[in-house]
Amino acid sequence: MSKAKNTGKSESAKIAMSEQEWRSKLTPEQFYVTRKHGTERAFSHPYHQEKGAGMYRCVCCGAPLFDSETKFDSGTGWPSFFAPASDEAISEHNDRSFFMRRTEVRCAKCEAHLGHVFPDGPKPTGARYCINGVALELDPGASSGGEDSE
Ligand SMILES: [Zn+2]
């Protein structure tokens, strides 16, 4: 028990796993989207129309990414949110692939590719986080909204 002194620190530490480790942990589609920057087919994942309350967590590392209270129906066929659960939850990167300039969204903790953010979302933020459903896992009991949870 002498080396158990990482209290709190492990919370913010990044997770680094080899491709082999991710491959064994994830389904082929999860691996393709999150580790290979893939995109699921529109309307292919049930989360695009999921209305349940809770916290959408990173399918790779479990970090809380998007609260269901920020989810909205964008009509695109992908789960869409107007804000991340917290500023630290995600990281944004310039993506110039496919001759477009887009902003890629990743899990800040494990670098999982989640989707992209566009500036045409609803109020109050005006942002539209267009996220692959397979990159998320809805945790129904973990909405950050209420004080009287549980
Ligand atoms: Zn993650």
Coordinates of C-alpha atoms and ligand atoms in Angstrom, one line a residue:
M1 CA 0.0 0.0 0.0
S2 CA 3.0 2.3 0.0
K3 CA 2.5 3.6 -3.5
A4 CA -1.1 4.7 -3.1
K5 CA -0.5 8.4 -2.9
N6 CA -2.0 9.6 -6.2
T7 CA -5.0 11.1 -4.4
G8 CA -6.8 13.5 -6.7
K9 CA -4.0 13.7 -9.1
S10 CA -5.1 10.8 -11.2
E11 CA -8.4 12.6 -11.8
S12 CA -6.8 15.1 -14.2
A13 CA -4.0 13.0 -15.5
K14 CA -4.2 12.0 -19.1
I15 CA -4.9 8.4 -20.0
A16 CA -2.4 6.9 -22.5
M17 CA -3.0 3.4 -23.8
S18 CA -1.5 1.7 -26.7
E19 CA -3.5 1.0 -29.8
Q20 CA -3.4 -2.6 -28.8
E21 CA -4.9 -1.9 -25.4
W22 CA -7.7 0.3 -26.9
R23 CA -8.5 -2.4 -29.4
S24 CA -9.0 -5.0 -26.8
K25 CA -11.1 -2.6 -24.6
L26 CA -13.4 -1.3 -27.3
T27 CA -15.8 -2.7 -29.9
P28 CA -14.5 -2.4 -33.5
E29 CA -16.8 0.5 -34.2
Q30 CA -15.9 2.3 -31.0
F31 CA -12.2 1.8 -31.9
Y32 CA -12.7 3.0 -35.4
V33 CA -14.5 6.2 -34.4
T34 CA -12.6 7.2 -31.2
R35 CA -9.1 6.1 -32.1
K36 CA -9.1 6.3 -35.9
H37 CA -11.1 9.5 -36.2
G38 CA -13.9 7.8 -37.9
T39 CA -17.5 8.9 -38.3
E40 CA -20.5 6.7 -37.7
R41 CA -23.3 6.8 -40.3
A42 CA -26.0 9.5 -39.6
F43 CA -29.0 8.1 -37.8
S44 CA -27.2 4.9 -37.1
H45 CA -26.8 5.3 -33.3
P46 CA -29.9 5.4 -31.0
Y47 CA -28.3 8.3 -29.0
H48 CA -29.2 10.7 -31.8
Q49 CA -32.8 10.6 -30.6
E50 CA -32.1 9.7 -27.0
K51 CA -34.1 11.9 -24.6
G52 CA -33.2 10.4 -21.3
A53 CA -31.5 12.4 -18.5
G54 CA -28.0 11.8 -17.4
M55 CA -24.4 12.3 -18.2
Y56 CA -22.9 11.3 -21.5
R57 CA -19.5 9.8 -20.6
C58 CA -16.5 9.0 -22.8
V59 CA -16.9 5.4 -23.9
C60 CA -13.1 5.0 -23.7
C61 CA -12.3 6.4 -20.2
G62 CA -15.6 7.2 -18.6
A63 CA -15.0 10.9 -18.2
P64 CA -18.1 13.1 -18.1
L65 CA -18.4 14.9 -21.4
F66 CA -21.9 16.2 -22.1
D67 CA -24.9 16.7 -19.8
S68 CA -28.3 15.6 -21.3
E69 CA -29.6 19.1 -20.4
T70 CA -27.5 20.5 -23.2
K71 CA -28.6 18.0 -25.8
F72 CA -30.9 19.1 -28.6
D73 CA -32.3 17.7 -31.7
S74 CA -30.3 19.1 -34.6
G75 CA -31.9 16.9 -37.2
T76 CA -28.4 15.8 -38.4
G77 CA -28.7 12.2 -37.2
W78 CA -25.9 12.6 -34.7
P79 CA -26.2 13.4 -31.0
S80 CA -25.9 17.1 -30.7
F81 CA -25.1 19.3 -27.7
F82 CA -24.8 23.1 -27.3
A83 CA -22.1 22.9 -24.5
P84 CA -19.7 20.4 -23.0
A85 CA -20.2 19.3 -19.4
S86 CA -17.2 21.4 -18.5
D87 CA -14.5 23.3 -20.3
E88 CA -11.9 20.9 -19.1
A89 CA -13.9 17.9 -20.4
I90 CA -13.0 18.3 -24.0
S91 CA -10.2 19.7 -26.2
E92 CA -10.7 21.3 -29.6
H93 CA -8.3 20.9 -32.5
N94 CA -8.2 22.3 -36.0
D95 CA -9.2 19.7 -38.6
R96 CA -8.4 20.4 -42.2
S97 CA -9.1 17.0 -43.6
F98 CA -11.5 16.6 -46.5
F99 CA -10.6 20.1 -47.6
M100 CA -12.8 21.6 -45.0
R101 CA -11.9 23.7 -42.0
R102 CA -13.6 22.1 -39.0
T103 CA -13.0 22.0 -35.3
E104 CA -12.5 18.5 -34.0
V105 CA -13.6 17.7 -30.5
R106 CA -11.7 15.2 -28.4
C107 CA -12.0 13.8 -24.9
A108 CA -9.5 15.9 -22.9
K109 CA -8.6 12.9 -20.8
C110 CA -7.9 10.2 -23.3
E111 CA -7.8 12.0 -26.6
A112 CA -10.7 10.0 -28.0
H113 CA -12.1 11.5 -31.2
L114 CA -15.7 12.5 -30.4
G115 CA -16.9 14.6 -33.3
H116 CA -16.8 18.2 -34.4
V117 CA -18.1 21.5 -33.1
F118 CA -19.9 24.0 -35.4
P119 CA -20.9 27.6 -34.8
D120 CA -24.5 27.2 -35.8
G121 CA -26.0 25.9 -32.6
P122 CA -28.9 27.2 -30.5
K123 CA -28.8 29.7 -27.7
P124 CA -27.3 30.2 -25.2
T125 CA -23.9 29.2 -26.6
G126 CA -24.5 29.2 -30.4
A127 CA -22.3 26.1 -30.6
R128 CA -23.3 22.7 -32.0
Y129 CA -21.3 19.8 -30.8
C130 CA -21.9 17.1 -33.3
I131 CA -20.8 13.9 -31.6
N132 CA -20.7 10.3 -32.6
G133 CA -23.0 8.2 -30.5
V134 CA -20.6 5.3 -30.3
A135 CA -18.1 7.6 -28.6
L136 CA -20.6 8.2 -25.7
E137 CA -22.1 6.2 -23.0
L138 CA -25.2 7.6 -21.2
D139 CA -25.0 7.3 -17.5
P140 CA -28.6 7.8 -16.5
G141 CA -28.0 8.5 -12.8
A142 CA -25.4 11.2 -13.2
S143 CA -27.0 14.4 -14.4
S144 CA -25.2 17.3 -12.9
G145 CA -28.3 19.4 -12.8
G146 CA -30.1 18.6 -9.5
E147 CA -28.8 19.0 -6.0
D148 CA -31.1 16.2 -4.8
S149 CA -29.7 13.5 -7.0
E150 CA -29.9 9.9 -5.7
Ligands
ZN1 ZN -12.0 9.7 -22.8

